Amino acid sequence: MKKVAIVMGSDSDLPVVEKAFGVLDEFGIPYEVHVYSAHRTPVEARAFSTHAAQNGFGVIIAAAGMAAHLAGAIAANTVLPVIGIPVKSGGLGGMDALLSTVMMPPGIPVATVGIDGAKNAAYLAAQILAVEDPELTGKIMRARASAAAQVLDKDMTLVKKYNK
Ligand code: RP5
């Protein structure tokens, strides 16, 4: 199976980004974690993204806060799908990172999840890899069925408690 690359602009993003790890672990998807900054280490960010496909990655998740150009800068150097996580780390509640990540020019897309949406970034990465992987597709479908069952259990609990 192809690997997922998880790149963050700073290790201060890790408390948000690490929520993706558990999802990828649950599905048995291999991944690598890196810190590269579009602004502080642009040469390394470019080198990583330029070689990502030949290094066995199938999807790149890029997380950054503030003027969050990391996902877009990575997307400029690869045709692998890039998923952006805008991180709430500046004084604008993550809106700065959201708009910086999502508003890409035509031809260089970044699939942007919600502010601090690391879990959804991992689920989307899994779904991208599952297009060519029936076993992974089955795992994702079973996870959704399990999530649905949990919601229905909660519904039943509230129905019994309040609906006399
Ligand atoms: C961004 O600046 C990083 O992604 C991080 O969210 C933010 C602050 O970085 P640090 O100053 O904490 O390293 O590039």
Coordinates of C-alpha atoms and ligand atoms in Angstrom, one line a residue:
M1 CA 0.0 0.0 0.0
K2 CA 1.2 3.6 -0.7
K3 CA 2.2 5.6 2.4
V4 CA 0.5 8.8 3.6
A5 CA 2.9 11.7 4.3
I6 CA 1.8 14.0 7.2
V7 CA 3.7 17.2 7.1
M8 CA 3.2 20.1 9.6
G9 CA 4.6 23.6 9.6
S10 CA 5.8 23.4 13.2
D11 CA 5.9 20.9 16.0
S12 CA 3.5 23.3 17.7
D13 CA 0.9 21.9 15.3
L14 CA 1.4 18.3 16.6
P15 CA -1.4 18.3 19.3
V16 CA -3.9 18.9 16.4
V17 CA -2.2 16.7 13.8
E18 CA -1.7 13.7 15.9
K19 CA -5.4 13.0 15.9
A20 CA -4.9 11.8 12.4
F21 CA -2.5 9.1 13.5
G22 CA -5.1 7.0 15.3
V23 CA -7.3 6.9 12.2
L24 CA -4.5 5.8 9.9
D25 CA -3.4 3.2 12.5
E26 CA -7.0 1.9 12.7
F27 CA -7.0 1.2 9.0
G28 CA -3.4 -0.2 8.9
I29 CA -2.2 2.6 6.6
P30 CA 1.5 3.3 6.7
Y31 CA 2.6 6.9 7.2
E32 CA 5.5 9.2 7.8
V33 CA 5.5 12.4 9.9
H34 CA 7.6 15.4 9.1
V35 CA 8.0 19.1 10.0
Y36 CA 8.7 21.4 7.0
S37 CA 7.7 25.0 6.8
A38 CA 6.7 26.8 3.6
H39 CA 8.3 29.9 5.0
R40 CA 11.1 28.8 7.3
T41 CA 12.4 25.7 5.3
P42 CA 11.1 26.3 1.8
V43 CA 13.9 24.3 0.2
E44 CA 13.2 21.2 2.3
A45 CA 9.5 21.5 1.8
R46 CA 10.0 21.7 -1.9
A47 CA 12.4 18.7 -2.0
F48 CA 10.1 16.5 0.0
S49 CA 7.1 17.2 -2.2
T50 CA 9.0 17.0 -5.4
H51 CA 10.2 13.4 -4.5
A52 CA 7.1 12.2 -2.6
A53 CA 5.6 10.1 -5.4
Q54 CA 8.8 8.3 -6.2
N55 CA 9.3 7.8 -2.4
G56 CA 6.2 5.7 -2.2
F57 CA 3.6 8.2 -1.0
G58 CA 0.1 8.2 -2.4
V59 CA -1.4 11.1 -0.5
I60 CA 0.1 14.1 1.4
I61 CA -1.6 15.7 4.4
A62 CA -0.2 19.2 5.2
A63 CA -1.1 21.1 8.3
A64 CA -0.2 24.7 9.1
G65 CA -1.5 27.7 10.9
M66 CA -1.5 31.4 10.5
A67 CA -0.5 32.4 6.9
A68 CA -0.8 28.7 6.0
H69 CA 0.9 28.2 2.7
L70 CA 2.4 24.8 3.3
A71 CA -0.3 22.7 1.7
G72 CA -0.4 24.9 -1.4
A73 CA 3.4 25.0 -1.6
I74 CA 3.5 21.2 -1.5
A75 CA 0.7 20.9 -4.1
A76 CA 2.7 23.1 -6.4
N77 CA 5.4 20.5 -6.6
T78 CA 3.5 17.2 -6.9
V79 CA 0.4 15.8 -8.6
L80 CA -0.3 13.6 -5.6
P81 CA -3.5 14.6 -3.9
V82 CA -2.8 17.1 -1.1
I83 CA -5.1 17.5 1.9
G84 CA -4.8 20.7 3.8
I85 CA -5.5 21.0 7.6
P86 CA -5.8 24.7 8.6
V87 CA -4.6 24.8 12.2
K88 CA -5.9 27.3 14.8
S89 CA -2.7 28.8 16.0
G90 CA -2.8 32.5 15.4
G91 CA -4.9 35.3 16.7
L92 CA -7.7 34.8 14.2
G93 CA -9.1 31.5 15.4
G94 CA -7.9 29.6 12.4
M95 CA -9.7 31.6 9.8
D96 CA -6.4 32.9 8.6
A97 CA -5.1 29.4 8.0
L98 CA -8.4 28.2 6.5
L99 CA -8.5 30.9 3.9
S100 CA -4.8 30.6 3.1
T101 CA -5.2 26.9 2.6
V102 CA -8.5 26.6 0.8
M103 CA -8.2 29.5 -1.7
M104 CA -5.9 27.9 -4.3
P105 CA -5.7 29.0 -7.9
P106 CA -7.2 26.8 -10.6
G107 CA -5.0 23.8 -11.5
I108 CA -3.3 23.4 -8.1
P109 CA -6.0 22.1 -5.8
V110 CA -5.7 21.5 -2.1
A111 CA -8.6 19.4 -0.6
T112 CA -9.1 21.4 2.6
V113 CA -10.7 20.0 5.7
G114 CA -12.2 22.1 8.5
I115 CA -10.1 24.1 11.0
D116 CA -8.1 21.5 13.1
G117 CA -9.8 18.8 11.1
A118 CA -7.0 16.2 11.4
K119 CA -9.3 13.2 11.7
N120 CA -11.2 14.0 8.6
A121 CA -7.9 14.6 6.8
A122 CA -6.9 11.0 7.7
Y123 CA -10.3 9.6 6.7
L124 CA -10.1 11.4 3.3
A125 CA -6.6 10.1 2.8
A126 CA -7.8 6.6 3.5
Q127 CA -10.7 7.0 1.1
I128 CA -8.3 8.1 -1.6
L129 CA -6.1 5.1 -1.1
A130 CA -9.2 2.8 -1.0
V131 CA -10.1 3.6 -4.6
E132 CA -7.5 1.0 -5.6
D133 CA -7.8 -1.2 -2.5
P134 CA -11.0 -3.3 -1.8
E135 CA -9.7 -4.5 1.5
L136 CA -9.2 -0.9 2.7
T137 CA -12.7 0.0 1.3
G138 CA -14.1 -2.8 3.5
K139 CA -12.4 -1.5 6.6
I140 CA -13.7 2.1 6.0
M141 CA -17.3 0.8 5.4
R142 CA -17.1 -1.3 8.6
A143 CA -15.9 1.8 10.5
R144 CA -18.8 3.8 9.2
A145 CA -21.3 1.0 10.2
S146 CA -19.8 1.0 13.7
A147 CA -20.1 4.8 14.0
A148 CA -23.7 4.6 12.9
A149 CA -24.4 1.9 15.5
Q150 CA -22.9 4.1 18.2
V151 CA -25.2 7.0 17.2
L152 CA -28.2 4.7 17.3
D153 CA -27.2 3.4 20.7
K154 CA -27.1 7.0 22.0
D155 CA -30.5 7.7 20.4
M156 CA -31.9 4.6 22.2
T157 CA -30.5 5.8 25.5
L158 CA -32.1 9.2 25.2
V159 CA -35.4 7.8 23.9
K160 CA -35.6 5.5 26.9
K161 CA -34.7 8.4 29.3
Y162 CA -36.9 11.2 27.9
N163 CA -39.6 9.8 25.7
K164 CA -42.2 8.4 28.1
Ligands
RP5_1 C1 2.9 28.0 11.1 O1 3.1 29.0 12.1 C2 2.9 26.7 11.8 O2 2.2 25.8 11.1 C3 2.3 27.0 13.1 O3 0.9 26.7 13.1 C4 2.5 28.5 13.3 C5 3.3 28.9 14.5 O4 4.6 28.1 14.4 P1 5.6 28.2 15.7 O5 6.0 29.6 15.9 O6 4.8 27.7 16.9 O7 6.7 27.3 15.3 O8 3.8 28.1 10.1

